[in-house]
Coordinates of C-alpha atoms and ligand atoms in Angstrom, one line a residue:
M1 CA 87.5 162.6 150.0
F2 CA 84.3 162.9 152.2
S3 CA 84.2 163.9 155.8
F4 CA 81.7 165.3 158.2
S5 CA 82.4 166.8 161.5
V6 CA 80.2 168.4 164.1
T7 CA 82.0 171.5 165.3
A8 CA 79.6 172.9 167.9
T9 CA 76.3 171.9 169.6
D10 CA 73.8 174.2 171.2
K11 CA 73.4 173.2 174.9
Q12 CA 69.6 173.9 175.2
T13 CA 68.4 172.6 171.9
G14 CA 69.5 169.8 169.6
A15 CA 71.0 172.3 167.1
R16 CA 74.4 171.6 165.8
R17 CA 77.1 173.2 163.6
G18 CA 79.1 171.2 161.2
R19 CA 81.2 170.9 158.1
L20 CA 80.7 168.5 155.3
V21 CA 83.6 168.1 152.9
T22 CA 83.1 166.9 149.3
G23 CA 85.2 166.5 146.2
H24 CA 83.8 169.9 145.1
G25 CA 84.4 171.8 148.3
A26 CA 83.2 172.1 151.9
V27 CA 79.7 173.0 153.1
E28 CA 79.0 174.7 156.4
T29 CA 76.0 173.2 158.1
P30 CA 73.2 173.7 158.8
T31 CA 72.9 174.4 155.1
F32 CA 70.1 175.2 152.7
M33 CA 70.4 173.9 149.1
P34 CA 68.6 175.8 146.4
V35 CA 66.8 173.5 143.9
G36 CA 67.9 173.3 140.3
T37 CA 65.1 171.0 139.3
R38 CA 66.1 170.5 135.6
G39 CA 69.8 171.5 135.9
S40 CA 69.0 175.2 136.5
V41 CA 67.9 177.2 139.5
K42 CA 65.1 178.9 137.7
G43 CA 66.0 182.4 136.6
V44 CA 69.2 182.7 138.6
L45 CA 72.8 182.8 137.2
P46 CA 75.2 180.4 138.9
S47 CA 77.4 183.4 139.7
A48 CA 74.5 185.2 141.4
L49 CA 73.5 182.0 143.2
R50 CA 77.1 181.8 144.6
A51 CA 76.8 185.4 145.7
T52 CA 73.7 184.6 147.8
G53 CA 76.0 182.4 150.0
A54 CA 74.7 179.1 148.6
E55 CA 77.3 176.4 148.8
M56 CA 75.6 173.2 147.7
I57 CA 72.7 172.9 145.3
L58 CA 70.2 170.1 144.4
A59 CA 69.2 168.7 141.0
N60 CA 66.3 166.3 140.4
T61 CA 67.2 162.9 139.0
Y62 CA 63.6 162.2 137.8
H63 CA 63.6 165.4 135.6
L64 CA 67.1 164.9 134.2
F65 CA 66.5 161.2 133.6
L66 CA 63.5 162.1 131.4
R67 CA 65.2 165.1 129.7
P68 CA 67.9 165.2 128.5
G69 CA 68.8 161.8 129.8
A70 CA 71.8 160.8 132.0
E71 CA 73.9 159.8 129.0
V72 CA 73.6 163.3 127.5
V73 CA 74.6 164.9 130.8
E74 CA 77.5 162.5 131.1
Q75 CA 78.7 163.2 127.6
L76 CA 78.6 166.9 128.2
G77 CA 81.0 166.5 131.1
G78 CA 78.7 165.6 134.0
L79 CA 76.4 167.7 136.1
H80 CA 78.9 170.2 137.4
E81 CA 80.2 171.2 134.0
F82 CA 76.7 170.8 132.3
M83 CA 75.1 173.4 134.6
G84 CA 78.2 175.6 135.3
W85 CA 78.3 174.9 139.1
D86 CA 81.7 173.9 140.4
G87 CA 80.5 173.6 144.0
P88 CA 78.9 170.5 145.7
I89 CA 75.8 169.1 144.1
L90 CA 73.3 166.6 145.5
T91 CA 70.8 164.6 143.3
D92 CA 67.7 163.1 144.8
S93 CA 66.7 159.6 143.8
G94 CA 63.6 160.4 141.7
G95 CA 61.4 158.5 144.1
F96 CA 59.5 161.5 145.3
Q97 CA 58.7 162.7 141.7
V98 CA 57.7 159.2 140.5
F99 CA 55.1 158.9 143.3
S100 CA 53.9 162.5 143.2
L101 CA 54.1 163.8 139.6
S102 CA 53.5 160.8 137.4
E103 CA 50.8 158.3 136.8
L104 CA 51.9 155.0 138.2
N105 CA 51.2 152.0 136.1
R106 CA 52.8 149.3 138.1
I107 CA 54.9 148.9 141.2
N108 CA 56.4 145.7 142.4
E109 CA 59.3 144.4 144.4
D110 CA 62.0 145.5 142.0
E111 CA 60.8 148.5 140.0
V112 CA 58.1 151.0 139.2
E113 CA 56.7 151.7 135.8
F114 CA 55.1 155.0 135.3
A115 CA 53.8 157.3 132.6
S116 CA 56.1 160.3 132.0
H117 CA 54.4 163.6 133.1
I118 CA 55.7 165.1 129.9
D119 CA 54.4 162.9 127.1
G120 CA 52.8 159.9 128.9
A121 CA 55.6 157.6 127.6
K122 CA 56.1 154.4 129.7
V123 CA 59.2 154.7 131.8
R124 CA 60.8 152.2 134.3
L125 CA 62.8 153.2 137.4
S126 CA 64.3 150.8 139.9
P127 CA 66.9 151.1 142.7
A128 CA 69.5 149.9 140.2
I129 CA 68.5 152.3 137.5
A130 CA 68.1 155.3 139.8
T131 CA 71.6 154.6 141.1
A132 CA 73.1 154.1 137.7
V133 CA 71.5 157.3 136.5
Q134 CA 72.9 159.3 139.5
N135 CA 76.3 157.7 139.0
K136 CA 76.3 159.1 135.4
L137 CA 74.9 162.5 136.4
G138 CA 77.9 162.8 138.8
A139 CA 76.7 164.8 141.8
D140 CA 78.7 164.7 145.0
I141 CA 75.9 163.3 147.1
I142 CA 73.3 160.8 145.8
M143 CA 70.2 159.4 147.3
A144 CA 68.9 155.9 147.6
F145 CA 65.7 155.2 145.7
D146 CA 62.7 155.2 148.1
E147 CA 59.0 155.2 148.1
C148 CA 57.3 158.3 149.5
V149 CA 53.7 158.1 150.6
K150 CA 51.4 161.1 150.7
L151 CA 49.8 161.8 154.1
P152 CA 47.3 161.0 155.5
S153 CA 47.7 157.3 154.6
T154 CA 46.8 154.1 156.4
R155 CA 49.4 152.4 158.5
E156 CA 49.4 149.4 156.2
R157 CA 50.2 151.6 153.3
V158 CA 53.1 153.4 155.0
R159 CA 54.4 150.1 156.3
L160 CA 54.5 148.7 152.8
A161 CA 56.5 151.7 151.6
V162 CA 58.9 151.4 154.5
D163 CA 59.5 147.7 153.7
R164 CA 60.1 148.6 150.0
T165 CA 62.4 151.5 151.0
I166 CA 64.5 149.3 153.1
R167 CA 64.8 146.5 150.5
W168 CA 65.5 149.1 147.8
A169 CA 68.2 150.8 150.0
A170 CA 70.2 147.6 150.0
Q171 CA 69.9 147.3 146.3
C172 CA 71.0 150.9 145.8
L173 CA 74.1 150.4 147.9
E174 CA 74.9 147.3 145.9
A175 CA 74.4 149.1 142.6
H176 CA 76.5 152.2 143.6
K177 CA 79.7 152.2 141.5
N178 CA 81.0 155.7 141.7
E179 CA 83.5 156.2 144.6
H180 CA 83.5 160.0 144.1
Q181 CA 79.9 160.1 145.3
L182 CA 78.6 159.6 148.8
M183 CA 75.2 157.9 149.1
F184 CA 72.6 158.8 151.7
G185 CA 69.7 156.6 152.8
I186 CA 66.2 157.9 153.2
V187 CA 64.1 157.1 156.3
Q188 CA 60.4 156.8 155.5
G189 CA 57.5 156.0 157.9
G190 CA 55.1 158.9 157.8
T191 CA 54.3 160.2 161.2
D192 CA 54.4 156.8 162.8
R193 CA 57.1 156.6 165.4
E194 CA 57.5 152.8 165.3
L195 CA 57.8 152.7 161.6
R196 CA 60.4 155.5 161.6
E197 CA 62.3 153.6 164.2
Y198 CA 62.2 150.4 162.3
C199 CA 63.2 152.1 159.0
S200 CA 66.1 154.0 160.7
E201 CA 67.4 150.8 162.4
K202 CA 67.5 148.9 159.1
L203 CA 69.1 151.7 157.1
V204 CA 71.7 152.3 159.8
E205 CA 72.5 148.6 159.7
L206 CA 73.1 148.9 156.0
G207 CA 75.5 151.8 156.6
F208 CA 75.1 155.0 154.6
G209 CA 77.3 158.1 154.3
G210 CA 74.4 160.2 155.6
Y211 CA 70.7 159.9 156.5
A212 CA 67.7 161.8 155.1
I213 CA 64.3 162.1 156.6
G214 CA 61.8 161.8 153.7
G215 CA 58.1 161.6 153.4
L216 CA 57.4 164.8 155.3
S217 CA 55.9 168.1 154.2
V218 CA 53.4 165.9 152.2
G219 CA 50.2 166.8 153.9
E220 CA 50.8 166.7 157.7
S221 CA 50.8 169.8 159.9
H222 CA 54.0 171.8 161.0
D223 CA 53.7 170.4 164.5
E224 CA 53.3 166.8 163.3
M225 CA 56.3 167.3 161.1
I226 CA 58.5 168.7 163.8
E227 CA 57.4 166.1 166.3
T228 CA 58.4 163.4 163.7
V229 CA 61.8 165.0 163.1
G230 CA 62.3 165.4 166.8
Y231 CA 62.0 161.7 167.5
T232 CA 63.6 160.5 164.3
V233 CA 66.9 162.4 164.5
P234 CA 68.1 160.6 167.7
M235 CA 67.6 157.3 165.9
L236 CA 70.3 158.3 163.4
P237 CA 74.1 158.2 163.8
A238 CA 75.2 161.5 165.4
D239 CA 78.4 161.5 163.4
K240 CA 76.6 161.5 160.0
P241 CA 74.8 164.4 158.3
H242 CA 71.0 164.6 158.8
Y243 CA 69.0 165.9 155.9
L244 CA 65.3 166.9 156.0
M245 CA 64.1 166.6 152.4
G246 CA 61.8 169.2 150.7
V247 CA 61.3 171.4 153.7
G248 CA 60.3 174.3 154.0
T249 CA 59.3 177.7 155.4
P250 CA 61.7 179.7 157.5
R251 CA 59.8 178.5 160.6
D252 CA 60.1 174.9 159.5
L253 CA 63.8 175.2 159.0
V254 CA 64.5 176.9 162.3
A255 CA 62.4 174.4 164.2
A256 CA 64.1 171.4 162.4
I257 CA 67.6 172.8 163.0
G258 CA 66.7 172.9 166.7
A259 CA 65.9 169.1 166.4
G260 CA 69.4 168.4 164.9
I261 CA 68.9 168.7 161.1
D262 CA 72.0 169.7 159.1
M263 CA 70.7 170.0 155.5
F264 CA 67.7 171.2 153.7
D265 CA 66.4 171.7 150.2
C266 CA 63.2 173.4 149.1
V267 CA 61.7 175.1 146.0
M268 CA 60.0 177.6 148.2
P269 CA 62.3 180.6 147.8
T270 CA 62.3 180.4 144.0
R271 CA 58.7 179.2 143.5
N272 CA 57.4 182.0 145.8
G273 CA 59.8 184.5 144.0
R274 CA 58.2 183.6 140.7
N275 CA 54.8 184.1 142.2
A276 CA 55.6 187.6 143.5
T277 CA 55.9 186.6 147.2
A278 CA 59.0 187.7 149.1
F279 CA 60.4 186.4 152.4
T280 CA 61.7 189.2 154.6
R281 CA 62.8 189.8 158.1
Q282 CA 59.3 191.3 158.7
G283 CA 57.5 188.2 157.2
K284 CA 56.0 187.4 153.8
M285 CA 55.1 190.1 151.3
K286 CA 52.8 189.7 148.3
L287 CA 54.2 192.2 145.9
R288 CA 51.1 192.3 143.7
N289 CA 49.2 194.1 146.4
E290 CA 48.1 197.7 145.6
Q291 CA 49.7 198.9 148.8
Y292 CA 53.2 198.6 147.3
K293 CA 52.4 200.6 144.2
L294 CA 54.1 203.8 145.3
Q295 CA 56.6 202.5 147.9
K296 CA 60.1 203.7 147.2
E297 CA 61.8 201.6 149.9
P298 CA 63.5 198.2 149.2
L299 CA 61.8 194.9 149.9
D300 CA 63.8 194.5 153.1
A301 CA 65.8 197.5 154.4
E302 CA 68.3 195.2 156.2
C303 CA 68.9 192.9 153.2
D304 CA 72.1 193.6 151.2
C305 CA 71.2 191.5 148.1
Y306 CA 71.3 193.1 144.6
T307 CA 67.5 193.4 144.5
C308 CA 67.2 195.3 147.7
K309 CA 70.2 197.5 147.0
N310 CA 68.9 198.6 143.6
F311 CA 65.1 198.5 143.4
S312 CA 62.0 199.8 145.1
R313 CA 59.0 197.7 146.1
G314 CA 57.0 199.8 143.6
Y315 CA 59.3 198.9 140.7
L316 CA 59.2 195.2 141.6
R317 CA 55.4 195.3 141.8
H318 CA 55.4 197.0 138.3
L319 CA 57.5 194.2 136.8
F320 CA 55.0 191.6 138.0
Q321 CA 52.0 193.6 136.9
V322 CA 53.3 193.8 133.3
G323 CA 54.8 190.3 133.3
E324 CA 58.5 191.3 132.9
M325 CA 60.8 188.3 133.4
L326 CA 63.1 190.5 135.5
G327 CA 60.4 190.4 138.3
P328 CA 60.6 186.7 139.0
M329 CA 64.4 186.8 138.6
L330 CA 64.9 189.6 141.1
L331 CA 62.5 188.2 143.7
S332 CA 64.0 184.7 143.4
L333 CA 67.4 186.2 144.0
H334 CA 66.2 188.1 147.1
N335 CA 64.4 185.0 148.5
L336 CA 67.5 182.8 148.0
H337 CA 69.6 185.5 149.7
F338 CA 67.2 185.6 152.6
Y339 CA 67.3 181.8 153.1
Q340 CA 71.1 181.9 153.1
W341 CA 71.1 184.8 155.5
L342 CA 68.7 182.8 157.8
M343 CA 71.1 179.8 157.7
N344 CA 74.1 182.0 158.5
E345 CA 72.3 183.6 161.5
A346 CA 71.4 180.1 162.7
R347 CA 75.0 178.9 162.4
L348 CA 76.2 182.0 164.4
A349 CA 73.6 181.4 167.1
I350 CA 74.7 177.8 167.5
D351 CA 78.4 178.8 167.6
E352 CA 77.5 181.2 170.4
N353 CA 75.3 178.8 172.2
R354 CA 72.2 181.0 172.0
Y355 CA 70.1 179.0 169.4
G356 CA 67.1 178.7 171.7
S357 CA 66.7 182.5 172.2
W358 CA 67.6 183.3 168.6
S359 CA 65.1 180.8 167.2
S360 CA 62.1 181.9 169.3
R361 CA 61.0 184.8 167.1
W362 CA 61.0 182.6 164.0
L363 CA 59.1 179.8 165.7
A364 CA 56.3 182.2 166.5
D365 CA 55.9 183.0 162.7
D366 CA 53.8 181.0 160.4
Ligands
ZN401 ZN1 67.1 191.4 149.3

């Protein structure tokens, strides 16, 4: 059911084009997955999301595990039916949220116990539970439960997380019972080359359907992140998808594609959209600024999204000034459209072996 093939490689950079086939359709890579945290990409209808060019989306195991619970999603037909998205879906493992959102009570060899960020209730999550929950949710691609450490951290702390991540990865593979789902392993190791190498080696020995680089965009600089991605990707099997988790800005994406990354997810286009910030071909725009009050032109004259075809900057600014919900919806839609446009341009550039020259203008941005 699953296959991944690299169809073109840029000669000057490490950028590559590929195609990932799942039981719910194929995905052209490099791809950007919009984030449907709690089973919804905030403020965007699935049909509109599809029209942006999005092929695969991400949902968060941690959030769905707490509410409504994996059993509820399962009884309502599984994640695809539940959220009205018949394309490919990926669920993360919950590891990132457990270690970033909640108050940890206890962590040991086999499980973590934490206080729910919603009501403080005690909840346990382990490699076996995270895998069983994802088996029930029913996404096409699922992730091994890992420990993600915030940076900067001591080497000892990162090392401890790497050891746990490796041990847990084996337990996840063993617990994985749904053959309609492909499981990816997550390489941890902060910005420490040796630890990344050690973690990659052990995960590759275990044998996953794809490999993610986790634990980045957690406090380090753009340059540190790209350097880490640059040396980690060659440690991973070339014939499997490479996924950089939770990243990032257009510049981050373009740089990481150049290092050989195939998949991304990030809340940035929707979160920024809700906060009145637009990504455009001319850079970021903060729509609340007075300067846009009387501007009749669209956000981005070259963009063919619904928002840009129908509304002025002045109108969009007005919606945010008075708190109309249409403002966040229209801006999220535009931003998602922009991210998909960027991925499409990147894919074309790789196909035509000009990724280096195409990417240079984006790499100069911040
Ligand atoms: Zn637009």
